[in-house]
Amino acid sequence: MAETTVSAAPRRAPAIAPRVKAAAVLFVLFALVPPVVTALGDPFLVLVATRILAYAIAALALDLILGYGAMVSFGHAAYLGFGTYAVAILSSYGVNDLFLQMLGAILVSAVFAFVTGAISLRTRGVYFIMITLAFGQMAFFFFISLSAYGGDDGYGLSNRSTIFGSDMLENDVTLFYVTLALLIALFALCHRIVSSRFGRVLTGIRENATRMEAIGYAPFRYQLTAFVISGCMTSVAGVLLANQAEFVSPAFMSWHRSGELIVMVVLGGIGTLTGAIGGAVAALLLEEFLGMVTDHWQLWFGLFLVLMVLFSPRGITGLVEQIGRRKR
Amino acid sequence: MTNLFVLQLLNGVQLGVLLFLIAAGLTLVFGIMDVVNLAHGVLYMVGAYFVATFAAWTGSFWWGLLLMLPAAVAVGLILELVVIRRLYTRSHLDQVLATFGLVMMANETVKIVWGVSPLSVPMPELLSGSVPLMGPLQYPVYRIAIIVAGLGVAAGLFLMVNYTRIGMLLRAGATNRAMVSALGIDIGKLFAVVFTLGAVLACLAGALIAPILSVDTGMGESVLILTFVVVVIGGIGSIKGAFLGAILVAVVDTLGGVFGPILLREVLDPAAAGQAGRMLAPMLVYILMAVILFAKPAGLFGGRA
């Protein structure tokens, strides 16, 4: 098995390299955002950019199972919620450290993803979509009835998380760079995962589960592991979002949010990792832009989605590749 | 206690009948066309808005209900022709995205056309008031009417599916689409009929509930997810499964909300029981779904998973 992996790696490398380069360009552009917007005299935009980066992490995590495992999870907003509520609940007990809060969020998400994933993965296709959606709603209703933390109305945070006792995240720019650093680290992690043996098996199962089973891999275990990893990563995005908004509410986990995460992944082109980040940027910027020009941004965003599916089935990446091919 | 139980059981059945009307269309669309339609809840909402508008124009709930039907057919046909038809050959992911887009468009359009404040539909004179049920127990006539109407539609659907030509095609289509097409049936026409039928049933559900609920833009969403649970529990493509699933889900949801805290009080102190009950009650149907799927991944009456 080891030999085939080694011999396969160089062949795959050229296909992946340009995407990593594109991601690197994106990261450099992100890093320039705070100085540029501060120079433009609009430092509030740093917070908007932080929100985009946090969603990019969530989209990246979703792409891991959606793009590489063909698991259309329509309940991923639940993990965003676990992340946000981990911050709220732990900080109300005096645990303010960012990494401890992340650990809490990851533990809860791992258990939830393991249990719901194990049940959902017994099914396929339409069933899987609807079941993950239903479990997402279950988590949503749980937090709505959690009256100690505001229930439906949400819960304002008195302070942001601390890092080793320092309150440096109170500075918006620091929070931005911490978020960016986490995005880069998780991108690298995802990249390692998809090019590892585990990632290859996952992709193999996506292409043909029966065949993979025949050569000795149990699809269920690989899929469930990927599902749990993805859920945990999404909860990290939730922890960052809670810090960005300094407010948590069940709205973070509504099924619309799960839908938007899927939109981000598809918009950038599924199964590319870089695309998920680009898709998150594109979707949220489009939302911000439509929100500025019209009161009814949802109408136009919805129309955009319908048209995108009907006319460009492969998202932005598909469009870019199509244009690239035409040029050649 | 018994009175409360009977009352809540009736409420559960009433919700179940309503869920069935919505789930019937959804399960057929899933089963026969293999299309995930997130916009199905929108149709329920639109039905309620239609009846509110038409009842206001004509001054009569009955005329409103009657006028709602052709409008529902039109909405169903247009939706099928313009969007859904193009999704049959696409992946589930594309279907999710496109219909999610439709949900966003529909919610916003409803807000533009009818405004954000909830509408109310006057109760028809004939069906207002309550009837004595047993002992001191009274039950609203209108809710009984919903149960009767829903059961009537269910019976009609049952007869249609089992004893008519179109029903035969529906069952055949749910089992093996390609074969039906190969036998010379115009599958495109069949799909349009199925989708429109589902749309009309969902609109009807929305119209029926309108007099006892405030009509607002969020109403489709809460019901949509419950309907998904119903369809998954019942088994995709099965009308029988949708009916039993709907009643089961609705009764568990209604009774759980009322009796969950009461039962918990036996083992916990009242304050904790109240809190735990409030948190557990909305999760009950999902736990029910998880348990059923754990035992039968294809649902109670599903052929394929």
CSV table of C-alpha atoms in Angstrom, one decimal, chain B residues 6-247:
chain,number,residue,atom,x,y,z
B,6,VAL,CA,-57.6,13.2,25.3
B,7,LEU,CA,-57.3,16.9,24.5
B,8,GLN,CA,-53.6,16.7,23.7
B,9,LEU,CA,-54.1,13.5,21.8
B,10,LEU,CA,-56.7,15.3,19.6
B,11,ASN,CA,-54.3,18.2,19.1
B,12,GLY,CA,-51.6,15.7,18.1
B,13,VAL,CA,-53.8,14.0,15.6
B,14,GLN,CA,-54.8,17.4,14.2
B,15,LEU,CA,-51.2,18.3,13.7
B,16,GLY,CA,-50.5,14.9,12.3
B,17,VAL,CA,-53.2,15.2,9.7
B,18,LEU,CA,-51.7,18.5,8.6
B,19,LEU,CA,-48.2,17.2,8.5
B,20,PHE,CA,-49.5,14.3,6.4
B,21,LEU,CA,-50.9,16.7,3.8
B,22,ILE,CA,-47.5,18.3,3.4
B,23,ALA,CA,-45.5,15.1,3.7
B,24,ALA,CA,-47.5,13.2,1.1
B,25,GLY,CA,-46.4,15.6,-1.6
B,26,LEU,CA,-42.8,15.7,-0.4
B,27,THR,CA,-42.5,11.9,-0.1
B,28,LEU,CA,-43.9,11.5,-3.7
B,29,VAL,CA,-41.5,14.1,-5.1
B,30,PHE,CA,-38.6,12.4,-3.3
B,31,GLY,CA,-39.6,8.9,-4.1
B,32,ILE,CA,-40.6,9.3,-7.7
B,33,MET,CA,-38.4,12.1,-9.0
B,34,ASP,CA,-35.6,11.7,-6.5
B,35,VAL,CA,-35.5,15.5,-5.9
B,36,VAL,CA,-34.8,17.1,-2.6
B,37,ASN,CA,-37.2,20.0,-2.4
B,38,LEU,CA,-36.5,22.4,0.4
B,39,ALA,CA,-39.1,24.8,-1.0
B,40,HIS,CA,-41.9,22.5,-0.1
B,41,GLY,CA,-42.5,24.4,3.2
B,42,VAL,CA,-42.8,27.5,1.1
B,43,LEU,CA,-45.9,26.1,-0.6
B,44,TYR,CA,-47.5,25.6,2.8
B,45,MET,CA,-46.8,29.2,3.7
B,46,VAL,CA,-48.1,30.4,0.3
B,47,GLY,CA,-51.3,28.5,0.7
B,48,ALA,CA,-52.0,30.3,3.9
B,49,TYR,CA,-51.2,33.7,2.4
B,50,PHE,CA,-53.5,32.9,-0.6
B,51,VAL,CA,-56.4,32.0,1.5
B,52,ALA,CA,-55.8,35.1,3.7
B,53,THR,CA,-55.9,37.3,0.6
B,54,PHE,CA,-58.8,35.7,-1.2
B,55,ALA,CA,-60.8,35.5,2.0
B,56,ALA,CA,-60.2,39.2,2.5
B,57,TRP,CA,-61.3,40.0,-1.1
B,58,THR,CA,-64.4,37.9,-1.1
B,59,GLY,CA,-65.2,38.3,2.6
B,60,SER,CA,-65.7,34.5,2.9
B,61,PHE,CA,-63.3,31.8,4.0
B,62,TRP,CA,-65.0,29.3,1.7
B,63,TRP,CA,-64.5,31.4,-1.4
B,64,GLY,CA,-60.9,32.0,-0.3
B,65,LEU,CA,-60.4,28.2,0.0
B,66,LEU,CA,-61.9,27.6,-3.4
B,67,LEU,CA,-59.9,30.4,-5.1
B,68,MET,CA,-56.8,29.1,-3.4
B,69,LEU,CA,-56.9,25.8,-5.3
B,70,PRO,CA,-56.4,27.1,-8.9
B,71,ALA,CA,-53.7,29.5,-7.6
B,72,ALA,CA,-51.9,26.6,-5.9
B,73,VAL,CA,-52.1,24.6,-9.1
B,74,ALA,CA,-50.6,27.6,-11.0
B,75,VAL,CA,-47.8,28.0,-8.5
B,76,GLY,CA,-47.0,24.3,-8.6
B,77,LEU,CA,-47.0,24.1,-12.4
B,78,ILE,CA,-44.8,27.2,-12.8
B,79,LEU,CA,-42.3,26.1,-10.2
B,80,GLU,CA,-42.1,22.7,-11.9
B,81,LEU,CA,-41.7,24.1,-15.3
B,82,VAL,CA,-39.2,26.8,-14.5
B,83,VAL,CA,-36.9,25.3,-11.9
B,84,ILE,CA,-37.7,21.8,-10.6
B,85,ARG,CA,-37.9,20.2,-14.1
B,86,ARG,CA,-34.2,21.2,-14.7
B,87,LEU,CA,-33.1,19.5,-11.5
B,88,TYR,CA,-34.2,15.9,-12.2
B,89,THR,CA,-30.9,14.9,-13.7
B,90,ARG,CA,-28.8,16.9,-11.3
B,91,SER,CA,-27.0,15.9,-8.1
B,92,HIS,CA,-28.7,16.2,-4.8
B,93,LEU,CA,-26.3,18.9,-3.9
B,94,ASP,CA,-27.5,21.0,-6.8
B,95,GLN,CA,-31.1,20.4,-5.9
B,96,VAL,CA,-30.4,21.5,-2.3
B,97,LEU,CA,-28.8,24.7,-3.5
B,98,ALA,CA,-31.4,25.6,-6.1
B,99,THR,CA,-34.4,24.9,-3.8
B,100,PHE,CA,-32.6,26.7,-0.9
B,101,GLY,CA,-32.3,29.7,-3.3
B,102,LEU,CA,-36.1,29.3,-4.0
B,103,VAL,CA,-36.8,29.4,-0.2
B,104,MET,CA,-34.8,32.7,0.2
B,105,MET,CA,-36.6,34.2,-2.9
B,106,ALA,CA,-40.0,33.1,-1.7
B,107,ASN,CA,-39.6,34.3,1.9
B,108,GLU,CA,-38.5,37.7,0.6
B,109,THR,CA,-41.1,38.0,-2.1
B,110,VAL,CA,-43.8,37.2,0.5
B,111,LYS,CA,-42.4,40.0,2.7
B,112,ILE,CA,-42.5,42.4,-0.3
B,113,VAL,CA,-46.1,41.5,-1.4
B,114,TRP,CA,-47.8,40.9,2.0
B,115,GLY,CA,-45.6,42.9,4.4
B,116,VAL,CA,-43.8,41.6,7.5
B,117,SER,CA,-46.6,41.8,10.0
B,118,PRO,CA,-48.6,38.5,10.4
B,119,LEU,CA,-52.0,38.2,8.8
B,120,SER,CA,-55.0,36.6,10.3
B,121,VAL,CA,-57.8,34.7,8.6
B,122,PRO,CA,-61.3,34.9,10.2
B,123,MET,CA,-62.7,31.6,11.3
B,124,PRO,CA,-65.7,30.5,9.1
B,125,GLU,CA,-69.0,31.1,11.0
B,126,LEU,CA,-70.2,27.6,10.4
B,127,LEU,CA,-67.2,26.0,12.2
B,128,SER,CA,-66.6,28.4,15.1
B,129,GLY,CA,-67.3,27.5,18.7
B,130,SER,CA,-66.8,24.2,20.5
B,131,VAL,CA,-68.6,21.0,21.0
B,132,PRO,CA,-68.8,19.0,24.2
B,133,LEU,CA,-66.6,15.9,24.0
B,134,MET,CA,-66.8,13.9,27.2
B,135,GLY,CA,-67.8,15.2,30.6
B,136,PRO,CA,-66.8,18.8,31.0
B,137,LEU,CA,-64.4,18.6,28.0
B,138,GLN,CA,-65.0,21.0,25.1
B,139,TYR,CA,-63.1,20.8,21.7
B,140,PRO,CA,-63.1,23.5,19.0
B,141,VAL,CA,-65.2,22.5,16.0
B,142,TYR,CA,-62.7,23.9,13.6
B,143,ARG,CA,-59.9,21.5,14.8
B,144,ILE,CA,-62.3,18.6,14.4
B,145,ALA,CA,-63.0,19.9,10.9
B,146,ILE,CA,-59.3,19.9,10.0
B,147,ILE,CA,-59.0,16.3,11.2
B,148,VAL,CA,-62.0,15.2,9.2
B,149,ALA,CA,-60.9,17.1,6.1
B,150,GLY,CA,-57.3,15.7,6.4
B,151,LEU,CA,-58.6,12.2,6.8
B,152,GLY,CA,-60.9,12.7,3.8
B,153,VAL,CA,-57.9,13.8,1.7
B,154,ALA,CA,-55.9,10.9,3.0
B,155,ALA,CA,-58.6,8.5,2.0
B,156,GLY,CA,-58.9,10.0,-1.4
B,157,LEU,CA,-55.2,9.9,-1.9
B,158,PHE,CA,-55.2,6.2,-0.8
B,159,LEU,CA,-57.9,5.4,-3.3
B,160,MET,CA,-56.2,7.3,-6.0
B,161,VAL,CA,-52.8,5.6,-5.4
B,162,ASN,CA,-54.2,2.1,-5.1
B,163,TYR,CA,-57.1,2.0,-7.6
B,164,THR,CA,-56.5,4.4,-10.4
B,165,ARG,CA,-54.2,4.5,-13.4
B,166,ILE,CA,-52.3,7.6,-12.3
B,167,GLY,CA,-51.9,5.9,-8.9
B,168,MET,CA,-50.5,2.9,-10.5
B,169,LEU,CA,-48.0,5.0,-12.4
B,170,LEU,CA,-47.1,6.8,-9.2
B,171,ARG,CA,-46.4,3.5,-7.4
B,172,ALA,CA,-44.5,2.2,-10.5
B,173,GLY,CA,-42.5,5.4,-10.7
B,174,ALA,CA,-41.5,5.2,-7.0
B,175,THR,CA,-40.3,1.6,-7.5
B,176,ASN,CA,-38.5,1.9,-10.8
B,177,ARG,CA,-38.5,5.2,-12.8
B,178,ALA,CA,-36.5,4.0,-15.7
B,179,MET,CA,-38.8,1.1,-16.3
B,180,VAL,CA,-41.9,3.2,-16.3
B,181,SER,CA,-40.2,5.5,-18.9
B,182,ALA,CA,-39.2,2.5,-21.0
B,183,LEU,CA,-42.8,1.3,-21.1
B,184,GLY,CA,-43.7,4.4,-23.0
B,185,ILE,CA,-45.1,6.6,-20.2
B,186,ASP,CA,-44.5,10.3,-20.6
B,187,ILE,CA,-42.4,10.6,-17.5
B,188,GLY,CA,-42.1,14.4,-17.8
B,189,LYS,CA,-45.9,14.8,-17.7
B,190,LEU,CA,-46.1,12.3,-14.8
B,191,PHE,CA,-43.5,14.3,-12.9
B,192,ALA,CA,-45.4,17.6,-13.5
B,193,VAL,CA,-48.6,16.0,-12.2
B,194,VAL,CA,-46.9,14.6,-9.1
B,195,PHE,CA,-45.2,17.9,-8.3
B,196,THR,CA,-48.4,19.9,-8.8
B,197,LEU,CA,-50.4,17.5,-6.7
B,198,GLY,CA,-47.9,17.8,-3.9
B,199,ALA,CA,-47.9,21.6,-4.2
B,200,VAL,CA,-51.7,21.7,-4.0
B,201,LEU,CA,-51.7,19.4,-0.9
B,202,ALA,CA,-49.1,21.6,0.9
B,203,CYS,CA,-51.1,24.8,0.0
B,204,LEU,CA,-54.2,23.1,1.3
B,205,ALA,CA,-52.5,22.3,4.6
B,206,GLY,CA,-51.5,26.0,4.9
B,207,ALA,CA,-54.9,27.2,4.0
B,208,LEU,CA,-56.7,24.9,6.5
B,209,ILE,CA,-54.5,25.9,9.4
B,210,ALA,CA,-54.6,29.7,8.6
B,211,PRO,CA,-57.7,30.5,10.7
B,212,ILE,CA,-56.1,29.1,13.9
B,213,LEU,CA,-52.6,30.3,13.3
B,214,SER,CA,-51.1,33.7,12.5
B,215,VAL,CA,-49.9,33.7,8.9
B,216,ASP,CA,-46.3,34.8,8.7
B,217,THR,CA,-43.1,34.2,6.8
B,218,GLY,CA,-41.6,31.8,9.2
B,219,MET,CA,-44.4,29.3,9.2
B,220,GLY,CA,-43.1,27.2,6.4
B,221,GLU,CA,-39.8,26.5,8.0
B,222,SER,CA,-40.8,25.0,11.3
B,223,VAL,CA,-43.1,22.7,9.5
B,224,LEU,CA,-40.6,21.8,6.7
B,225,ILE,CA,-38.2,20.2,9.1
B,226,LEU,CA,-40.9,18.2,10.9
B,227,THR,CA,-42.1,17.0,7.5
B,228,PHE,CA,-38.6,15.8,6.7
B,229,VAL,CA,-38.6,13.8,9.9
B,230,VAL,CA,-42.0,12.4,8.9
B,231,VAL,CA,-40.8,11.4,5.4
B,232,VAL,CA,-37.6,9.9,6.7
B,233,ILE,CA,-39.4,7.9,9.4
B,234,GLY,CA,-42.1,6.7,7.1
B,235,GLY,CA,-39.8,5.8,4.3
B,236,ILE,CA,-39.3,7.8,1.2
B,237,GLY,CA,-41.9,7.3,-1.5
B,238,SER,CA,-44.4,5.6,0.8
B,239,ILE,CA,-47.8,7.4,1.3
B,240,LYS,CA,-48.7,4.9,4.0
B,241,GLY,CA,-45.4,5.6,5.7
B,242,ALA,CA,-46.0,9.3,5.5
B,243,PHE,CA,-49.4,9.0,7.1
B,244,LEU,CA,-48.3,6.8,10.0
B,245,GLY,CA,-45.1,8.9,10.4
B,246,ALA,CA,-47.0,12.1,10.5
B,247,ILE,CA,-49.4,10.9,13.2
